Amino acid sequence: MKKEISEILIIGAGPSGMVSASYLHNQGIKVLVVEKSIFPRFQIGESLIPQCMDNLEEAGLLEAVKNAGFQKKFGARFIKDEKIGEFNFSEKYGEGWDWTWQVPRADFDHCLALEAQKKGVKILFDTEVINVEFKEGHSTTIVRNSNGELTEIQANFIIDSSGFGRVLAKQLKLEAPPQIAAHSSIFTHIEEPDRPSGKEGEIITFEVLETQVWFWYFPFSNGNSSLGFVAPTHWFEQFSKDPDVAMREMMNKLKFYNNRFTDHAFIFKPIKVENISRNVTQLYGKGFVLTGNSAEFLDPVFSSGVSFATASGLLAAKLIIKERNGEKVNWENEYVNYIKEGVLVFSSYVKEWYSGNLQKIIFHRHPNPEIKKQICAVLAGYVWDKTNPFVKKHEHILQNLSKLIELEEASH
Ligand SMILES: Cc1cc2nc3c(=O)[nH]c(=O)nc-3n(C[C@H](O)[C@H](O)[C@H](O)COP(=O)(O)OP(=O)(O)OC[C@H]3O[C@@H](n4cnc5c(N)ncnc54)[C@H](O)[C@@H]3O)c2cc1C
């Protein structure tokens, strides 16, 4: 068996793994990344939010993405029947980026990986982690490539960024019940040569069919667009078992986008992912940390996945450097509590979206401009800014505001 030694082993070359790898490498630390697929490979999670720009920038990956020519995203639009709620990130409360991108993830993830390689990060593609053992302060990992060749990797520390591969969560039995009720999703891409010009062909849109059922439309700069539905798992049972037919049946239920995509062939058979949300009992342990989706995933609504994946990847890398420099790291406070703080804010927004309270606020015809700015900052991913009342009081503020809107509507 071949042998490799690396100070840090990173499992997975998605955005979380690439931000960790690039940041650590830039600080002179030897990392080895193992990735089971060959890039470019398809991945879902295509609408970014501005906060992830901070993470890409700190990891030294932003310029490469800027040069890739992805579709810029300046905000998002929500539509339900005749009601429209639109957010423009340039009108958000507080500091931070006011734009980002919507990206075909095959190209985006490839761009990050190529840039990390260009810096000197070693990535073993087509190589899957099949076993990890921790002993006396270091780890031994067995990986296998598609020719069946095995390699043993010795590392002092493992960053598990394996996304839904959930390598350490499975191996160390860290899986926990999800925080969000069971939702599923089905999605595909289309070619869209007849896309409307201007804003209509650029803005990402969420069309709400029922309070808990929504559709996404993300136009990409390569002329293709992403279409998908998210709903409670049982909602999908009424449709055909054939994903092509089911997706068309669902699209017939759209109002705003009705008929818009009828003549467009699917680029690939629609993919269904069941019961999307993931959680773990533990985010770190002796010799390892979980980042990105290998740790947790809430729900696609509000597109927070890549932002959390890169934020946690970056923070884990910074704490590893701190520890390496001989400083004490309190992983519970400095990592778990920080990440959970952000996740809790977003989970309030996700829960109140599905309860209908947040939809009442978003579709309110006369929104208070200050409140809208503060909510916009949360949707941009700035969920750690406690000067924002919509961050600080996230647990109740949406319910209270929704009640006020109800009372106001009842009095008219
Ligand atoms: C339906 C749906 C819609 C979504 N929409 C959005 C959205 O609009 N915006 C958004 O930001 N997020 C969205 N997400 C979430 C997004 O997909 C993830 O948050 C994001 O991809 C997480 O990045 P990551 O780096 O943690 O993991 P990934 O991107 O999944 O990368 C993990 C990598 O690890 C590799 N790997 C897995 N197992 C192994 C192994 N055993 N050995 C070696 N390598 C391994 C995989 O091949 C993969 O390349 C969505 C998710 C779903 C399910």
Short mmCIF file of C-alpha atoms and ligand atoms in Angstrom, two decimals:
data_model
loop_
_atom_site.label_atom_id
_atom_site.label_comp_id
_atom_site.label_asym_id
_atom_site.label_seq_id
_atom_site.Cartn_x
_atom_site.Cartn_y
_atom_site.Cartn_z
CA MET A 1 0.00 0.00 0.00
CA LYS A 2 1.24 3.49 -0.86
CA LYS A 3 1.80 5.85 2.07
CA GLU A 4 1.37 9.63 2.39
CA ILE A 5 2.06 11.91 5.34
CA SER A 6 0.43 15.31 5.71
CA GLU A 7 0.03 17.64 8.64
CA ILE A 8 -3.62 18.20 7.75
CA LEU A 9 -5.90 15.91 5.74
CA ILE A 10 -8.99 17.48 4.19
CA ILE A 11 -11.80 15.18 3.03
CA GLY A 12 -13.74 16.69 0.10
CA ALA A 13 -12.86 19.41 -2.43
CA GLY A 14 -16.18 21.30 -2.27
CA PRO A 15 -16.25 24.99 -1.27
CA SER A 16 -15.76 24.21 2.41
CA GLY A 17 -12.71 22.02 1.84
CA MET A 18 -11.20 24.41 -0.69
CA VAL A 19 -11.51 27.44 1.60
CA SER A 20 -9.81 25.51 4.44
CA ALA A 21 -7.13 24.14 2.12
CA SER A 22 -6.35 27.45 0.49
CA TYR A 23 -6.25 29.40 3.76
CA LEU A 24 -3.98 26.84 5.48
CA HIS A 25 -1.71 26.56 2.46
CA ASN A 26 -1.38 30.36 2.31
CA GLN A 27 -0.18 30.24 5.93
CA GLY A 28 2.52 27.73 5.01
CA ILE A 29 0.81 24.61 6.37
CA LYS A 30 1.00 21.34 4.44
CA VAL A 31 -2.45 20.02 3.52
CA LEU A 32 -3.56 17.06 1.46
CA VAL A 33 -7.08 16.95 0.00
CA VAL A 34 -8.82 13.73 -1.06
CA GLU A 35 -11.87 14.01 -3.29
CA LYS A 36 -13.86 11.02 -4.42
CA SER A 37 -15.08 12.52 -7.72
CA ILE A 38 -13.30 13.81 -10.77
CA PHE A 39 -13.93 17.55 -11.29
CA PRO A 40 -15.90 19.15 -12.85
CA ARG A 41 -18.74 17.24 -11.21
CA PHE A 42 -22.36 18.26 -10.68
CA GLN A 43 -23.37 19.62 -7.30
CA ILE A 44 -26.51 21.40 -6.15
CA GLY A 45 -26.37 24.70 -4.20
CA GLU A 46 -26.12 27.27 -6.95
CA SER A 47 -27.41 30.52 -5.50
CA LEU A 48 -24.75 32.14 -3.31
CA ILE A 49 -25.27 34.87 -0.73
CA PRO A 50 -22.96 37.88 -0.22
CA GLN A 51 -21.41 36.72 3.07
CA CYS A 52 -19.57 33.92 1.27
CA MET A 53 -17.57 36.59 -0.64
CA ASP A 54 -15.82 37.48 2.64
CA ASN A 55 -14.81 33.85 3.11
CA LEU A 56 -13.58 33.38 -0.47
CA GLU A 57 -11.62 36.63 -0.20
CA GLU A 58 -9.89 35.65 3.06
CA ALA A 59 -9.00 32.28 1.57
CA GLY A 60 -7.45 34.00 -1.46
CA LEU A 61 -9.96 32.46 -3.89
CA LEU A 62 -12.14 35.43 -4.77
CA GLU A 63 -10.15 36.83 -7.70
CA ALA A 64 -10.26 33.48 -9.54
CA VAL A 65 -14.04 33.35 -9.20
CA LYS A 66 -14.32 36.97 -10.33
CA ASN A 67 -12.45 36.06 -13.50
CA ALA A 68 -14.75 33.12 -14.24
CA GLY A 69 -17.62 35.33 -15.48
CA PHE A 70 -20.48 33.87 -13.44
CA GLN A 71 -23.88 35.60 -13.40
CA LYS A 72 -23.83 38.37 -10.82
CA LYS A 73 -26.55 38.25 -8.20
CA PHE A 74 -27.63 41.57 -6.68
CA GLY A 75 -30.67 40.36 -4.79
CA ALA A 76 -33.57 37.93 -4.94
CA ARG A 77 -37.24 37.99 -5.76
CA PHE A 78 -40.08 36.09 -4.08
CA ILE A 79 -43.41 35.69 -5.86
CA LYS A 80 -46.73 34.30 -4.66
CA ASP A 81 -49.79 34.73 -6.89
CA GLU A 82 -49.84 38.46 -7.65
CA LYS A 83 -47.63 39.37 -4.67
CA ILE A 84 -43.94 40.19 -5.12
CA GLY A 85 -41.27 40.74 -2.47
CA GLU A 86 -37.90 41.82 -3.80
CA PHE A 87 -34.64 42.31 -1.92
CA ASN A 88 -31.70 44.25 -3.23
CA PHE A 89 -28.49 43.55 -1.30
CA SER A 90 -27.29 47.13 -1.87
CA GLU A 91 -30.19 48.19 0.37
CA LYS A 92 -29.23 46.03 3.32
CA TYR A 93 -28.50 47.14 6.87
CA GLY A 94 -24.85 47.33 7.98
CA GLU A 95 -21.57 46.49 6.36
CA GLY A 96 -20.70 43.77 3.90
CA TRP A 97 -20.86 42.72 0.28
CA ASP A 98 -23.90 43.78 -1.70
CA TRP A 99 -23.60 41.27 -4.50
CA THR A 100 -22.50 37.74 -5.21
CA TRP A 101 -23.12 35.14 -7.95
CA GLN A 102 -25.44 32.36 -9.05
CA VAL A 103 -23.24 29.55 -10.35
CA PRO A 104 -23.34 26.15 -11.98
CA ARG A 105 -21.54 24.38 -9.15
CA ALA A 106 -19.62 22.06 -11.46
CA ASP A 107 -17.81 25.15 -12.81
CA PHE A 108 -17.63 27.07 -9.53
CA ASP A 109 -16.20 24.17 -7.52
CA HIS A 110 -13.79 23.37 -10.35
CA CYS A 111 -12.65 26.99 -10.40
CA LEU A 112 -11.93 26.92 -6.63
CA ALA A 113 -10.08 23.59 -6.89
CA LEU A 114 -7.97 24.76 -9.87
CA GLU A 115 -7.04 27.93 -8.02
CA ALA A 116 -6.07 25.99 -4.88
CA GLN A 117 -3.96 23.63 -7.02
CA LYS A 118 -2.34 26.61 -8.70
CA LYS A 119 -1.25 27.83 -5.28
CA GLY A 120 0.28 24.40 -4.62
CA VAL A 121 -2.45 22.53 -2.73
CA LYS A 122 -2.25 18.80 -3.46
CA ILE A 123 -5.63 17.27 -4.32
CA LEU A 124 -6.07 13.55 -4.97
CA PHE A 125 -9.18 13.38 -7.17
CA ASP A 126 -11.03 10.13 -7.87
CA THR A 127 -9.99 9.02 -4.38
CA GLU A 128 -12.48 8.04 -1.73
CA VAL A 129 -11.95 7.84 2.01
CA ILE A 130 -13.02 4.39 3.12
CA ASN A 131 -11.75 4.22 6.69
CA VAL A 132 -10.35 6.55 9.37
CA GLU A 133 -8.79 5.60 12.69
CA PHE A 134 -7.64 7.95 15.44
CA LYS A 135 -4.85 6.87 17.77
CA GLU A 136 -2.64 8.78 20.18
CA GLY A 137 -2.99 12.22 18.71
CA HIS A 138 -2.89 11.34 15.03
CA SER A 139 -5.02 9.65 12.39
CA THR A 140 -4.61 6.90 9.83
CA THR A 141 -6.90 7.13 6.83
CA ILE A 142 -7.31 4.56 4.09
CA VAL A 143 -8.32 5.90 0.68
CA ARG A 144 -9.07 4.04 -2.54
CA ASN A 145 -8.99 5.32 -6.11
CA SER A 146 -11.24 4.03 -8.90
CA ASN A 147 -8.53 1.52 -9.97
CA GLY A 148 -8.91 -0.05 -6.54
CA GLU A 149 -5.46 1.12 -5.38
CA LEU A 150 -5.25 1.82 -1.66
CA THR A 151 -3.19 4.54 0.04
CA GLU A 152 -2.60 5.03 3.76
CA ILE A 153 -2.50 8.65 4.88
CA GLN A 154 -1.05 9.71 8.23
CA ALA A 155 -2.21 13.12 9.43
CA ASN A 156 -2.16 15.07 12.68
CA PHE A 157 -5.56 16.59 12.05
CA ILE A 158 -8.53 15.89 9.75
CA ILE A 159 -10.95 18.47 8.39
CA ASP A 160 -14.02 16.56 7.25
CA SER A 161 -15.58 18.62 4.43
CA SER A 162 -17.22 15.63 2.77
CA GLY A 163 -20.67 17.27 2.50
CA PHE A 164 -23.46 14.71 2.25
CA GLY A 165 -20.73 12.03 2.11
CA ARG A 166 -20.64 12.67 5.89
CA VAL A 167 -17.54 10.54 6.31
CA LEU A 168 -16.78 11.10 10.02
CA ALA A 169 -20.42 11.61 11.03
CA LYS A 170 -21.10 8.07 9.76
CA GLN A 171 -17.88 6.47 10.90
CA LEU A 172 -17.94 7.94 14.42
CA LYS A 173 -21.75 7.67 14.69
CA LEU A 174 -22.31 11.40 15.16
CA GLU A 175 -25.58 11.65 13.17
CA ALA A 176 -28.35 13.55 14.99
CA PRO A 177 -32.02 14.24 14.15
CA PRO A 178 -32.39 17.26 11.82
CA GLN A 179 -33.57 20.62 13.17
CA ILE A 180 -36.01 21.19 10.31
CA ALA A 181 -39.03 19.06 9.36
CA ALA A 182 -38.57 16.61 6.48
CA HIS A 183 -38.35 18.42 3.15
CA SER A 184 -37.34 16.98 -0.20
CA SER A 185 -36.33 18.52 -3.50
CA ILE A 186 -36.25 17.77 -7.21
CA PHE A 187 -34.18 19.79 -9.68
CA THR A 188 -32.67 19.95 -13.15
CA HIS A 189 -31.08 22.36 -15.65
CA ILE A 190 -32.44 23.62 -18.98
CA GLU A 191 -30.89 25.44 -21.90
CA GLU A 192 -32.61 28.79 -22.29
CA PRO A 193 -31.64 30.51 -25.55
CA ASP A 194 -34.91 32.49 -25.55
CA ARG A 195 -34.38 33.90 -22.06
CA PRO A 196 -35.85 37.41 -21.63
CA SER A 197 -33.19 40.11 -21.76
CA GLY A 198 -32.39 42.48 -18.89
CA LYS A 199 -33.31 41.94 -15.28
CA GLU A 200 -35.99 39.33 -15.99
CA GLY A 201 -33.35 37.03 -17.43
CA GLU A 202 -30.89 37.62 -14.57
CA ILE A 203 -32.69 37.79 -11.25
CA ILE A 204 -33.10 34.64 -9.21
CA THR A 205 -36.70 34.03 -8.26
CA PHE A 206 -38.54 31.87 -5.77
CA GLU A 207 -42.17 31.21 -6.68
CA VAL A 208 -44.30 30.06 -3.78
CA LEU A 209 -46.99 27.55 -4.75
CA GLU A 210 -48.25 26.83 -1.24
CA THR A 211 -46.87 28.06 2.10
CA GLN A 212 -44.54 25.06 2.32
CA VAL A 213 -43.99 24.48 -1.39
CA TRP A 214 -41.67 26.61 -3.51
CA PHE A 215 -39.91 26.63 -6.86
CA TRP A 216 -36.56 28.16 -7.81
CA TYR A 217 -35.41 29.69 -11.07
CA PHE A 218 -31.69 30.55 -11.31
CA PRO A 219 -30.45 31.83 -14.69
CA PHE A 220 -26.71 31.21 -15.26
CA SER A 221 -24.30 33.19 -17.42
CA ASN A 222 -23.64 30.10 -19.60
CA GLY A 223 -27.20 30.30 -21.00
CA ASN A 224 -28.51 27.42 -18.87
CA SER A 225 -30.89 27.82 -15.96
CA SER A 226 -31.57 25.81 -12.84
CA LEU A 227 -35.12 24.82 -11.90
CA GLY A 228 -36.12 23.08 -8.70
CA PHE A 229 -38.92 22.42 -6.22
CA VAL A 230 -38.69 22.10 -2.45
CA ALA A 231 -41.60 20.84 -0.36
CA PRO A 232 -42.51 18.54 2.51
CA THR A 233 -41.52 15.02 1.53
CA HIS A 234 -45.14 13.79 1.34
CA TRP A 235 -46.06 16.52 -1.21
CA PHE A 236 -44.07 14.69 -3.89
CA GLU A 237 -46.18 11.51 -3.57
CA GLN A 238 -48.97 12.90 -5.79
CA PHE A 239 -46.66 13.02 -8.84
CA SER A 240 -45.37 10.42 -11.29
CA LYS A 241 -42.58 8.08 -10.20
CA ASP A 242 -40.74 9.08 -13.40
CA PRO A 243 -38.72 12.23 -12.48
CA ASP A 244 -39.07 13.72 -16.01
CA VAL A 245 -42.85 13.41 -15.89
CA ALA A 246 -43.06 14.46 -12.24
CA MET A 247 -41.03 17.63 -12.86
CA ARG A 248 -43.35 18.61 -15.78
CA GLU A 249 -46.42 17.90 -13.63
CA MET A 250 -45.05 20.16 -10.92
CA MET A 251 -44.17 22.88 -13.45
CA ASN A 252 -47.79 22.87 -14.62
CA LYS A 253 -48.71 24.11 -11.15
CA LEU A 254 -46.62 27.27 -11.51
CA LYS A 255 -48.45 30.53 -12.01
CA PHE A 256 -45.82 33.21 -12.67
CA TYR A 257 -43.59 30.80 -14.61
CA ASN A 258 -46.46 28.82 -16.16
CA ASN A 259 -45.56 27.76 -19.73
CA ARG A 260 -42.22 29.58 -19.56
CA PHE A 261 -40.20 26.34 -19.66
CA THR A 262 -42.61 24.04 -21.53
CA ASP A 263 -40.48 23.83 -24.69
CA HIS A 264 -37.16 23.41 -22.94
CA ALA A 265 -35.61 19.97 -22.73
CA PHE A 266 -34.04 18.98 -19.44
CA ILE A 267 -30.24 18.81 -19.68
CA PHE A 268 -30.26 15.89 -17.24
CA LYS A 269 -32.94 13.71 -15.71
CA PRO A 270 -34.33 15.60 -12.71
CA ILE A 271 -32.59 14.56 -9.50
CA LYS A 272 -34.61 13.98 -6.34
CA VAL A 273 -33.04 14.40 -2.90
CA GLU A 274 -35.18 13.21 -0.02
CA ASN A 275 -35.25 14.60 3.52
CA ILE A 276 -32.57 17.20 2.95
CA SER A 277 -31.79 18.46 6.45
CA ARG A 278 -28.78 17.03 8.32
CA ASN A 279 -27.41 17.42 11.82
CA VAL A 280 -24.69 15.97 14.08
CA THR A 281 -24.17 15.48 17.82
CA GLN A 282 -20.63 16.86 17.73
CA LEU A 283 -18.75 19.27 15.45
CA TYR A 284 -15.22 18.45 16.59
CA GLY A 285 -13.21 15.93 18.56
CA LYS A 286 -9.59 15.06 19.29
CA GLY A 287 -7.83 15.38 15.96
CA PHE A 288 -10.78 16.35 13.77
CA VAL A 289 -13.37 18.99 12.92
CA LEU A 290 -16.49 18.82 10.75
CA THR A 291 -17.15 21.75 8.39
CA GLY A 292 -19.85 22.58 5.82
CA ASN A 293 -22.55 20.05 5.11
CA SER A 294 -20.61 17.23 6.73
CA ALA A 295 -21.63 19.00 9.95
CA GLU A 296 -25.13 20.25 9.31
CA PHE A 297 -27.55 21.43 6.65
CA LEU A 298 -30.80 23.26 7.31
CA ASP A 299 -32.80 23.84 4.15
CA PRO A 300 -32.23 25.34 0.69
CA VAL A 301 -34.60 28.26 1.28
CA PHE A 302 -32.47 31.46 1.53
CA SER A 303 -29.43 29.73 -0.01
CA SER A 304 -27.25 29.69 3.11
CA GLY A 305 -25.43 26.38 2.42
CA VAL A 306 -22.26 27.58 0.68
CA SER A 307 -21.99 30.57 3.00
CA PHE A 308 -21.97 28.33 6.10
CA ALA A 309 -19.75 25.79 4.36
CA THR A 310 -17.11 28.42 3.60
CA ALA A 311 -17.52 30.26 6.93
CA SER A 312 -17.00 27.05 8.91
CA GLY A 313 -14.13 25.94 6.65
CA LEU A 314 -12.39 29.27 7.17
CA LEU A 315 -12.93 29.37 10.93
CA ALA A 316 -11.69 25.78 11.37
CA ALA A 317 -8.53 26.66 9.42
CA LYS A 318 -7.91 29.76 11.57
CA LEU A 319 -8.31 27.79 14.79
CA ILE A 320 -5.93 25.08 13.59
CA ILE A 321 -3.32 27.79 12.95
CA LYS A 322 -3.93 29.30 16.38
CA GLU A 323 -3.42 25.92 18.04
CA ARG A 324 -0.33 25.24 15.95
CA ASN A 325 1.12 28.54 17.13
CA GLY A 326 0.90 27.22 20.68
CA GLU A 327 -2.20 29.16 21.70
CA LYS A 328 -5.03 27.40 23.51
CA VAL A 329 -8.18 26.93 21.43
CA ASN A 330 -11.53 26.40 23.06
CA TRP A 331 -13.26 24.59 20.17
CA GLU A 332 -16.60 24.59 21.97
CA ASN A 333 -16.66 28.37 22.34
CA GLU A 334 -14.63 29.51 19.39
CA TYR A 335 -15.98 27.06 16.80
CA VAL A 336 -19.20 25.31 17.83
CA ASN A 337 -20.85 28.25 19.56
CA TYR A 338 -19.92 30.68 16.80
CA ILE A 339 -21.20 28.46 13.98
CA LYS A 340 -24.33 27.49 15.93
CA GLU A 341 -25.10 31.15 16.62
CA GLY A 342 -25.33 31.79 12.88
CA VAL A 343 -27.18 28.56 12.18
CA LEU A 344 -29.75 29.40 14.88
CA VAL A 345 -30.47 32.78 13.30
CA PHE A 346 -30.99 31.18 9.91
CA SER A 347 -33.06 28.36 11.37
CA SER A 348 -35.49 30.94 12.81
CA TYR A 349 -35.88 32.39 9.32
CA VAL A 350 -36.32 28.95 7.76
CA LYS A 351 -38.88 27.90 10.37
CA GLU A 352 -40.83 31.15 10.06
CA TRP A 353 -40.74 30.88 6.26
CA TYR A 354 -42.46 27.50 6.47
CA SER A 355 -44.85 28.66 9.23
CA GLY A 356 -45.98 31.43 6.84
CA ASN A 357 -44.98 34.28 9.21
CA LEU A 358 -41.94 35.35 7.20
CA GLN A 359 -43.89 35.10 3.95
CA LYS A 360 -46.46 37.50 5.42
CA ILE A 361 -43.61 39.95 6.10
CA ILE A 362 -41.90 39.49 2.72
CA PHE A 363 -45.15 39.91 0.77
CA HIS A 364 -46.43 42.84 2.84
CA ARG A 365 -47.50 45.52 0.41
CA HIS A 366 -46.11 48.47 2.35
CA PRO A 367 -42.95 47.24 4.05
CA ASN A 368 -41.18 49.46 6.54
CA PRO A 369 -37.91 50.37 4.73
CA GLU A 370 -35.73 50.05 7.88
CA ILE A 371 -37.13 46.62 8.70
CA LYS A 372 -36.67 45.51 5.13
CA LYS A 373 -33.00 46.57 5.22
CA GLN A 374 -32.44 44.59 8.42
CA ILE A 375 -34.08 41.45 7.03
CA CYS A 376 -32.12 41.91 3.81
CA ALA A 377 -28.84 41.82 5.81
CA VAL A 378 -29.85 38.44 7.26
CA LEU A 379 -30.72 37.14 3.79
CA ALA A 380 -27.29 38.34 2.65
CA GLY A 381 -25.83 36.03 5.29
CA TYR A 382 -24.71 38.61 7.88
CA VAL A 383 -26.16 36.57 10.72
CA TRP A 384 -23.45 37.36 13.26
CA ASP A 385 -24.09 41.13 13.33
CA LYS A 386 -25.86 41.61 16.64
CA THR A 387 -26.34 45.33 16.02
CA ASN A 388 -29.09 44.15 13.67
CA PRO A 389 -32.29 43.64 15.69
CA PHE A 390 -33.38 41.02 13.16
CA VAL A 391 -30.28 39.03 14.14
CA LYS A 392 -30.29 39.77 17.87
CA LYS A 393 -33.97 39.04 18.45
CA HIS A 394 -34.34 36.39 15.76
CA GLU A 395 -36.25 33.99 18.00
CA HIS A 396 -39.40 36.12 18.31
CA ILE A 397 -39.11 39.17 16.09
CA LEU A 398 -40.54 37.53 12.96
CA GLN A 399 -43.55 36.10 14.82
CA ASN A 400 -44.19 39.46 16.50
CA LEU A 401 -43.95 41.41 13.27
CA SER A 402 -46.20 38.97 11.48
CA LYS A 403 -48.81 39.38 14.26
CA LEU A 404 -48.64 43.16 13.85
CA ILE A 405 -49.20 42.84 10.10
CA GLU A 406 -52.18 40.56 10.78
CA LEU A 407 -53.70 43.10 13.18
CA GLU A 408 -53.08 45.94 10.75
CA GLU A 409 -54.72 43.98 7.90
CA ALA A 410 -57.70 43.09 10.11
CA SER A 411 -58.25 46.78 10.97
CA HIS A 412 -58.59 47.78 7.29
C1 LIG B 1 -31.92 20.79 -2.97
C2 LIG B 1 -30.79 21.63 -2.44
C3 LIG B 1 -30.65 22.94 -2.86
C4 LIG B 1 -29.61 23.72 -2.37
N1 LIG B 1 -29.53 25.02 -2.77
C5 LIG B 1 -28.53 25.80 -2.28
C6 LIG B 1 -28.37 27.14 -2.73
O1 LIG B 1 -29.12 27.64 -3.56
N2 LIG B 1 -27.33 27.85 -2.21
C7 LIG B 1 -26.45 27.33 -1.29
O2 LIG B 1 -25.53 28.04 -0.85
N3 LIG B 1 -26.57 26.06 -0.89
C8 LIG B 1 -27.58 25.28 -1.35
N4 LIG B 1 -27.66 23.98 -0.98
C9 LIG B 1 -26.64 23.47 -0.04
C10 LIG B 1 -25.32 23.19 -0.74
O3 LIG B 1 -25.47 22.13 -1.64
C11 LIG B 1 -24.28 22.81 0.30
O4 LIG B 1 -24.43 23.59 1.45
C12 LIG B 1 -22.84 22.96 -0.17
O5 LIG B 1 -22.61 22.24 -1.34
C13 LIG B 1 -21.92 22.47 0.95
O6 LIG B 1 -20.60 22.55 0.56
P1 LIG B 1 -19.54 21.54 1.19
O7 LIG B 1 -18.21 21.97 0.70
O8 LIG B 1 -19.78 21.38 2.63
O9 LIG B 1 -19.93 20.11 0.57
P2 LIG B 1 -19.98 19.62 -0.95
O10 LIG B 1 -20.14 20.73 -1.86
O11 LIG B 1 -21.02 18.54 -0.96
O12 LIG B 1 -18.58 18.95 -1.17
C14 LIG B 1 -18.22 17.75 -0.51
C15 LIG B 1 -17.23 16.98 -1.36
O13 LIG B 1 -16.81 15.83 -0.62
C16 LIG B 1 -16.66 14.75 -1.50
N5 LIG B 1 -16.76 13.50 -0.74
C17 LIG B 1 -17.87 12.94 -0.20
N6 LIG B 1 -17.58 11.77 0.39
C18 LIG B 1 -16.25 11.57 0.22
C19 LIG B 1 -15.34 10.52 0.58
N7 LIG B 1 -15.77 9.44 1.25
N8 LIG B 1 -14.05 10.64 0.24
C20 LIG B 1 -13.60 11.73 -0.46
N9 LIG B 1 -14.41 12.75 -0.85
C21 LIG B 1 -15.72 12.68 -0.50
C22 LIG B 1 -17.79 14.93 -2.49
O14 LIG B 1 -17.54 14.26 -3.70
C23 LIG B 1 -17.84 16.45 -2.65
O15 LIG B 1 -17.11 16.91 -3.76
C24 LIG B 1 -28.68 23.18 -1.45
C25 LIG B 1 -28.80 21.85 -1.05
C26 LIG B 1 -29.85 21.08 -1.53
C27 LIG B 1 -29.96 19.65 -1.07
#
